[in-house]
Short mmCIF file of C-alpha atoms and ligand atoms in Angstrom, two decimals:
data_model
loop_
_atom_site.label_atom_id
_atom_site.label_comp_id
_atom_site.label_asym_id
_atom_site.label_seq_id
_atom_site.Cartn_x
_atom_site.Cartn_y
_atom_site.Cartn_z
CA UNK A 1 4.02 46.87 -35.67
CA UNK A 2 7.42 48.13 -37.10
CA UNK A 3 9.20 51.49 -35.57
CA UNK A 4 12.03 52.39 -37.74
CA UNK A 5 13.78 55.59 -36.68
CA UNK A 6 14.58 58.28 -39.30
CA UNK A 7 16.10 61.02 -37.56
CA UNK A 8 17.94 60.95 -34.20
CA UNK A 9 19.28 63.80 -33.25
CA UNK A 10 17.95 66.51 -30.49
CA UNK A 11 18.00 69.94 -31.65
CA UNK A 12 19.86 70.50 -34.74
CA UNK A 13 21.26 67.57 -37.60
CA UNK A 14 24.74 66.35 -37.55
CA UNK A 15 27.34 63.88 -38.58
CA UNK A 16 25.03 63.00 -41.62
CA UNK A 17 21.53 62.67 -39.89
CA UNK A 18 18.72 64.32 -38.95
CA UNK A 19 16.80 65.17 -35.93
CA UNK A 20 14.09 63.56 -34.28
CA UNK A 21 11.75 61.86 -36.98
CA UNK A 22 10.10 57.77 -36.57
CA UNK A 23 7.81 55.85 -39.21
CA UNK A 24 5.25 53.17 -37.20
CA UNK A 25 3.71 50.81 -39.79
CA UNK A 26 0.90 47.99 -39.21
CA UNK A 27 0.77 45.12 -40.87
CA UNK A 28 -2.45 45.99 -42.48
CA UNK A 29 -0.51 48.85 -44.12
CA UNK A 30 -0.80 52.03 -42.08
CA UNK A 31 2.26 54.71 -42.59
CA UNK A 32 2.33 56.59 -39.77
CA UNK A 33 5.32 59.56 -39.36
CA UNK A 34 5.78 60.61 -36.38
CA UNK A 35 7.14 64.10 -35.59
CA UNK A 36 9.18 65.23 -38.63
CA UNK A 37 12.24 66.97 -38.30
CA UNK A 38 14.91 67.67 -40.56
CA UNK A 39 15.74 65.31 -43.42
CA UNK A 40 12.79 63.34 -42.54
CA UNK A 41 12.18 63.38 -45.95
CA UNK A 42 15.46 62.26 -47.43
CA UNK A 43 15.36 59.45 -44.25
CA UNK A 44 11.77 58.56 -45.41
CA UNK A 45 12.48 57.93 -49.54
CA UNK A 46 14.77 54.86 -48.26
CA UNK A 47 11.63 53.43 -46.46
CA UNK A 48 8.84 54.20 -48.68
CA UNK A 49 7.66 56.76 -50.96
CA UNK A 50 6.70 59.94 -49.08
CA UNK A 51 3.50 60.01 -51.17
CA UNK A 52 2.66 56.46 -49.19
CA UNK A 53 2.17 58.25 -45.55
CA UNK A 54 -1.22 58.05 -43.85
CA UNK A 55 -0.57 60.64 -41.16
CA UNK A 56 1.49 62.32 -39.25
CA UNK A 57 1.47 63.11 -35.85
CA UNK A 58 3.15 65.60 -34.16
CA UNK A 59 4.32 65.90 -30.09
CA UNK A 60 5.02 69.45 -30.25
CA UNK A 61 6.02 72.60 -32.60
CA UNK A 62 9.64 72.92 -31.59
CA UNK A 63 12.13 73.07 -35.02
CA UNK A 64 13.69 70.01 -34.20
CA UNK A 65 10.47 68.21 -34.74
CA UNK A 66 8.96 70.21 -37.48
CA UNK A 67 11.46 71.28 -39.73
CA UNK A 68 10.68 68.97 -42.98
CA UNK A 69 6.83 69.65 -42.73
CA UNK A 70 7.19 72.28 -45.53
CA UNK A 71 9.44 69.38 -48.00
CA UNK A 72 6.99 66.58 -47.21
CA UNK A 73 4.19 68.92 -48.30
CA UNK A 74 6.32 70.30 -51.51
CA UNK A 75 7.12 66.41 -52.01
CA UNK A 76 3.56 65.20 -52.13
CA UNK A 77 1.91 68.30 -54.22
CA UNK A 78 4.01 68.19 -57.20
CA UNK A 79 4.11 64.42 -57.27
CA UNK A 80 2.38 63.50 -60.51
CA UNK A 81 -0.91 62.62 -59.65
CA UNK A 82 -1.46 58.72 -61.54
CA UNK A 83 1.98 58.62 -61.38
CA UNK A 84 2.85 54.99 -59.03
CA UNK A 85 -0.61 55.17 -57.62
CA UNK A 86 -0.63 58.55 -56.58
CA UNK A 87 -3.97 59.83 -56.05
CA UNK A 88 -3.35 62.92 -54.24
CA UNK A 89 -4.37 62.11 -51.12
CA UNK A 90 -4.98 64.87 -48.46
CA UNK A 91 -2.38 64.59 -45.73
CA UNK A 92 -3.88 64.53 -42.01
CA UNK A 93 -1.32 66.23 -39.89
CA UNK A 94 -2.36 65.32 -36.02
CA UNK A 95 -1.30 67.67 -33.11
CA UNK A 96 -1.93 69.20 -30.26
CA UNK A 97 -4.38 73.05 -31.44
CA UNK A 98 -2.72 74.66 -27.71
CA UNK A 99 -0.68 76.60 -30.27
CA UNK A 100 -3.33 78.58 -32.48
CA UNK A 101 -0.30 80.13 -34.60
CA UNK A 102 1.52 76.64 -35.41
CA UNK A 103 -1.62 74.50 -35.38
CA UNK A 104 -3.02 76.95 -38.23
CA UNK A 105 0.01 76.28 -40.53
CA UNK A 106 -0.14 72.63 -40.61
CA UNK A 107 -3.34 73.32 -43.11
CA UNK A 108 -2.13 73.44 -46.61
CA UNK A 109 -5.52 74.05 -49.59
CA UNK A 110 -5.13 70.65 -51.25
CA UNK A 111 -2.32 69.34 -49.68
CA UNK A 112 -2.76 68.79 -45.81
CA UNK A 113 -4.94 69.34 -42.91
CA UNK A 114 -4.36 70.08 -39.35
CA UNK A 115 -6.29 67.74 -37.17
CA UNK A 116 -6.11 68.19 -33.51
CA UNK A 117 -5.96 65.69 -30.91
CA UNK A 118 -8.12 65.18 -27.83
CA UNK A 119 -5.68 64.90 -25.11
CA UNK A 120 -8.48 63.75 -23.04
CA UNK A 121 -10.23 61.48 -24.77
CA UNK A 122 -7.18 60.07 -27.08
CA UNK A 123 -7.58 59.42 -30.18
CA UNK A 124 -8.42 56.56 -32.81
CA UNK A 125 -6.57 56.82 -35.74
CA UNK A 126 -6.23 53.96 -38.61
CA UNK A 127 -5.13 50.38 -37.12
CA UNK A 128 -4.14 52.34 -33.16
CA UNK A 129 -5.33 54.13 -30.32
CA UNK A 130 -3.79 56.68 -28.78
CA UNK A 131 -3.63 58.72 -25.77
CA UNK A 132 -1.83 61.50 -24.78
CA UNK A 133 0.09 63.28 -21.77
CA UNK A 134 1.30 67.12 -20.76
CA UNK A 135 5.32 66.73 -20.37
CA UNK A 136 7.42 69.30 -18.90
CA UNK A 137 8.94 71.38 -21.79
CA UNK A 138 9.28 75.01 -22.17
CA UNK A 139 6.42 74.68 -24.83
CA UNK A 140 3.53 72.70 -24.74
CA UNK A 141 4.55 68.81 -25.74
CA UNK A 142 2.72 65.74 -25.53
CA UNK A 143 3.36 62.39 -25.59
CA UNK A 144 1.83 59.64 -27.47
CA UNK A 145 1.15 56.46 -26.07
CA UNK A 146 -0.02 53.98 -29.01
CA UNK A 147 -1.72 50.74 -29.00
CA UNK A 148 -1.80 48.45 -31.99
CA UNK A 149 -5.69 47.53 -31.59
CA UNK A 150 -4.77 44.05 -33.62
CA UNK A 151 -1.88 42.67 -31.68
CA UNK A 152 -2.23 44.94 -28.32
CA UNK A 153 1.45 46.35 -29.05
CA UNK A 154 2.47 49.48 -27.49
CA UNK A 155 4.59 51.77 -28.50
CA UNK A 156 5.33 55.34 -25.62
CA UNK A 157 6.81 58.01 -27.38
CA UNK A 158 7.68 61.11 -25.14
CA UNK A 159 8.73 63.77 -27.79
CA UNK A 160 10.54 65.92 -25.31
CA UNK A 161 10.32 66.29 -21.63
CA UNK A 162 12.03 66.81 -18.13
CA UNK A 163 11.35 64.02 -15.57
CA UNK A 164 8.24 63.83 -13.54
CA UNK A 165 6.74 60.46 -11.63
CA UNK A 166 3.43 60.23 -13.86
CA UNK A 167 5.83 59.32 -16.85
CA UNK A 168 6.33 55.87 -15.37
CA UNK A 169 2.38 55.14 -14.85
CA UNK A 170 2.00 56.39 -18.73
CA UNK A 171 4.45 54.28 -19.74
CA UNK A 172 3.54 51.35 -18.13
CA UNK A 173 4.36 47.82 -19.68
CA UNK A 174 5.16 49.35 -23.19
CA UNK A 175 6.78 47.21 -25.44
CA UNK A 176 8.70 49.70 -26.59
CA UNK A 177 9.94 53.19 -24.13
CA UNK A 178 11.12 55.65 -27.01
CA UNK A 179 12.70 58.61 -24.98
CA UNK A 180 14.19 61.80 -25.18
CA UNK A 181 17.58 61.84 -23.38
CA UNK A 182 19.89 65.26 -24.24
CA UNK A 183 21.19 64.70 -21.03
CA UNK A 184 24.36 63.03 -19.68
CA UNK A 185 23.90 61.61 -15.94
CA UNK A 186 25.26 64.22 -14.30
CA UNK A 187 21.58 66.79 -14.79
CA UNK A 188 19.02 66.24 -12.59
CA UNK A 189 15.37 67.22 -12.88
CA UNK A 190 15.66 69.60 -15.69
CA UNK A 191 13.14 72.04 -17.17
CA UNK A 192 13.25 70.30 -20.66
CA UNK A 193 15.03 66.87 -21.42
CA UNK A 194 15.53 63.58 -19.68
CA UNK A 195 18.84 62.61 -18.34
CA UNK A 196 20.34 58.91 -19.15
CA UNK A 197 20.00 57.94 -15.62
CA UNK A 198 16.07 59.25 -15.42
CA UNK A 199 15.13 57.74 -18.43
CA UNK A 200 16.80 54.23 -17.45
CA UNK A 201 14.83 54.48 -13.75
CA UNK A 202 11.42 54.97 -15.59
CA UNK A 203 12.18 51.88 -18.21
CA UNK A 204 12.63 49.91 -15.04
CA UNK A 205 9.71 51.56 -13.01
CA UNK A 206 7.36 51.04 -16.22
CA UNK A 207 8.21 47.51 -16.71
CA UNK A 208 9.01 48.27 -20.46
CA UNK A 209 10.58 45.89 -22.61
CA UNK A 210 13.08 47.75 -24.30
CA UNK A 211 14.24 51.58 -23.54
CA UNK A 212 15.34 53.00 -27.23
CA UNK A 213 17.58 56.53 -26.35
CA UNK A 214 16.72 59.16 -28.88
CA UNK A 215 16.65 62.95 -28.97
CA UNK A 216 20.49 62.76 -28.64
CA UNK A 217 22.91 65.10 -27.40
CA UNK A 218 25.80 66.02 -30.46
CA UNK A 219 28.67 66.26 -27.52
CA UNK A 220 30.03 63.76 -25.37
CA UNK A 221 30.29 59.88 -25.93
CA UNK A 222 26.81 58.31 -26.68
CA UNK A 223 28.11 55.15 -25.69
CA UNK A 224 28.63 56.43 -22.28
CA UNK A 225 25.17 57.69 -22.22
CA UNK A 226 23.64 54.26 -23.06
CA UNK A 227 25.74 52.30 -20.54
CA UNK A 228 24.49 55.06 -17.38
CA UNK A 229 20.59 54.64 -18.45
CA UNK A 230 21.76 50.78 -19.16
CA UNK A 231 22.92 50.88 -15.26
CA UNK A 232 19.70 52.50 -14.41
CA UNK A 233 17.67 50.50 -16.15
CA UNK A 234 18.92 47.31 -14.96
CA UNK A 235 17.45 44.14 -16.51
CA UNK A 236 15.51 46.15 -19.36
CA UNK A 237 17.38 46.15 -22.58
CA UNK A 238 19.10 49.89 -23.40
CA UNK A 239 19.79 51.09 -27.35
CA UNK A 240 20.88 53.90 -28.59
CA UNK A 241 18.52 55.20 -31.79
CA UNK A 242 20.43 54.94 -34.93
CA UNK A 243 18.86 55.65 -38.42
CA UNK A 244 17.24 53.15 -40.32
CA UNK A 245 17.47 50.75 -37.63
CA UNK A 246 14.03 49.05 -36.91
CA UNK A 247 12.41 47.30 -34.44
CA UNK A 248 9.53 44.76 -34.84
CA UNK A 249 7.25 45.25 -31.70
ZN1 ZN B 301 13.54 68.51 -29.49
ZN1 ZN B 302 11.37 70.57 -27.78
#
């Protein structure tokens, strides 16, 4: 599978991108966005036409991850239906139904439908399966570990969380370790985001392949923060999320 991120940022969009927005394709065709904050959109028309998305899923209903729900929607309904194979498709917007009030607006007549996920029993959706775990984040926030049922490929996405040990166990021999880090090395155990240094320890814990750095903080030298979770990591290869880049599982 193909992970190609869109937005980068944590919190709020700067220096010409957005925040915290991925497309996951399958070879057999599956367009899967996952989370979708701001300029998502824009990010996503140099990838593919917005109208070509299966689903979205979403880790949690913070701004940052949510913001471009309302132009992707806007985008697909006034599309010409006919128009480039555009057949109007209702758009399946997975998350987590904890929030009542936010899970309630991703149902659009026509346009979308909220679908929640069982963060029990996972979920299968299109060409992956995927299961889910309770992070530590002011608001409720899941991550998403997904398995390419073809080719076995995993991909862990945390969406945003402080550290705690059962992150390494869910993250265990991922291909890819796609990880919030606001934080510079110096914060330990915080309420919300991972620290450079925390998220480089689980990479190496997990056995991951490759730890990708996203979420990222808008002060400070990012370059800095990828050499301290490099250091932490160790022998597992560190990058720094940059948009458009891709990465072939
Ligand atoms: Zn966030
Ligand atoms: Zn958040």
């Amino acid at each position: 599978m193909k992970l190609t991120a869109l937005g980068v940022w944590g919190g709020y969009p700067t220096r010409d991108a957005g925040t915290t927005s991925y497309l996951l394709q399958s070879k057999s065709g599956y367009n899967l966005l996952i989370d979708c904050g701001s300029r998502a959109v824009t990010e996503l028309e140099h990838e593919l036409q917005p109208t070509q998305l299966d689903a979205v899923i979403l880790s949690h209903y913070h701004e940052d991850h949510i913001a471009d729900l309302g132009a992707l929607r806007q985008y697909r309904q006034l599309f010409p239906i006919g128009q480039e194979g555009w057949d109007g498709m209702l758009l399946p917007i997975y998350a987590h139904a904890e929030n009542k009030n936010e899970f309630a607006k991703l149902t659009l007549d026509g346009v979308s439908e909220g679908r929640a996920y069982d963060v029990e029993k996972g979920l299968k959706m299109g060409p992956f399966d995927i299961t889910f775990l309770k992070m530590v984040h002011p608001v409720i926030n899941y991550a998403m570990r997904i398995v390419e049922r073809r080719t076995g490929q995993i991909l862990v996405y945390t969406g945003d969380t402080g550290y705690f040990d059962d992150l390494i166990n869910f993250s265990k021999g991922a291909d890819v370790l796609l990880a919030d880090v606001y934080f510079f090395k110096e914060k330990h155990r915080m309420p919300n985001h991972l620290s450079s240094v925390e998220a480089g320890e689980i990479a190496k814990a997990a056995g991951v392949k490759k730890l990708i750095l996203t979420h990222l903080p808008q002060f400070g030298d990012l370059n800095t923060l990828r050499e301290e979770a490099q250091n932490a990591a160790q022998t597992v290869p560190v990058e720094l999320a940059q948009p458009h880049q891709k990465w072939q599982l």
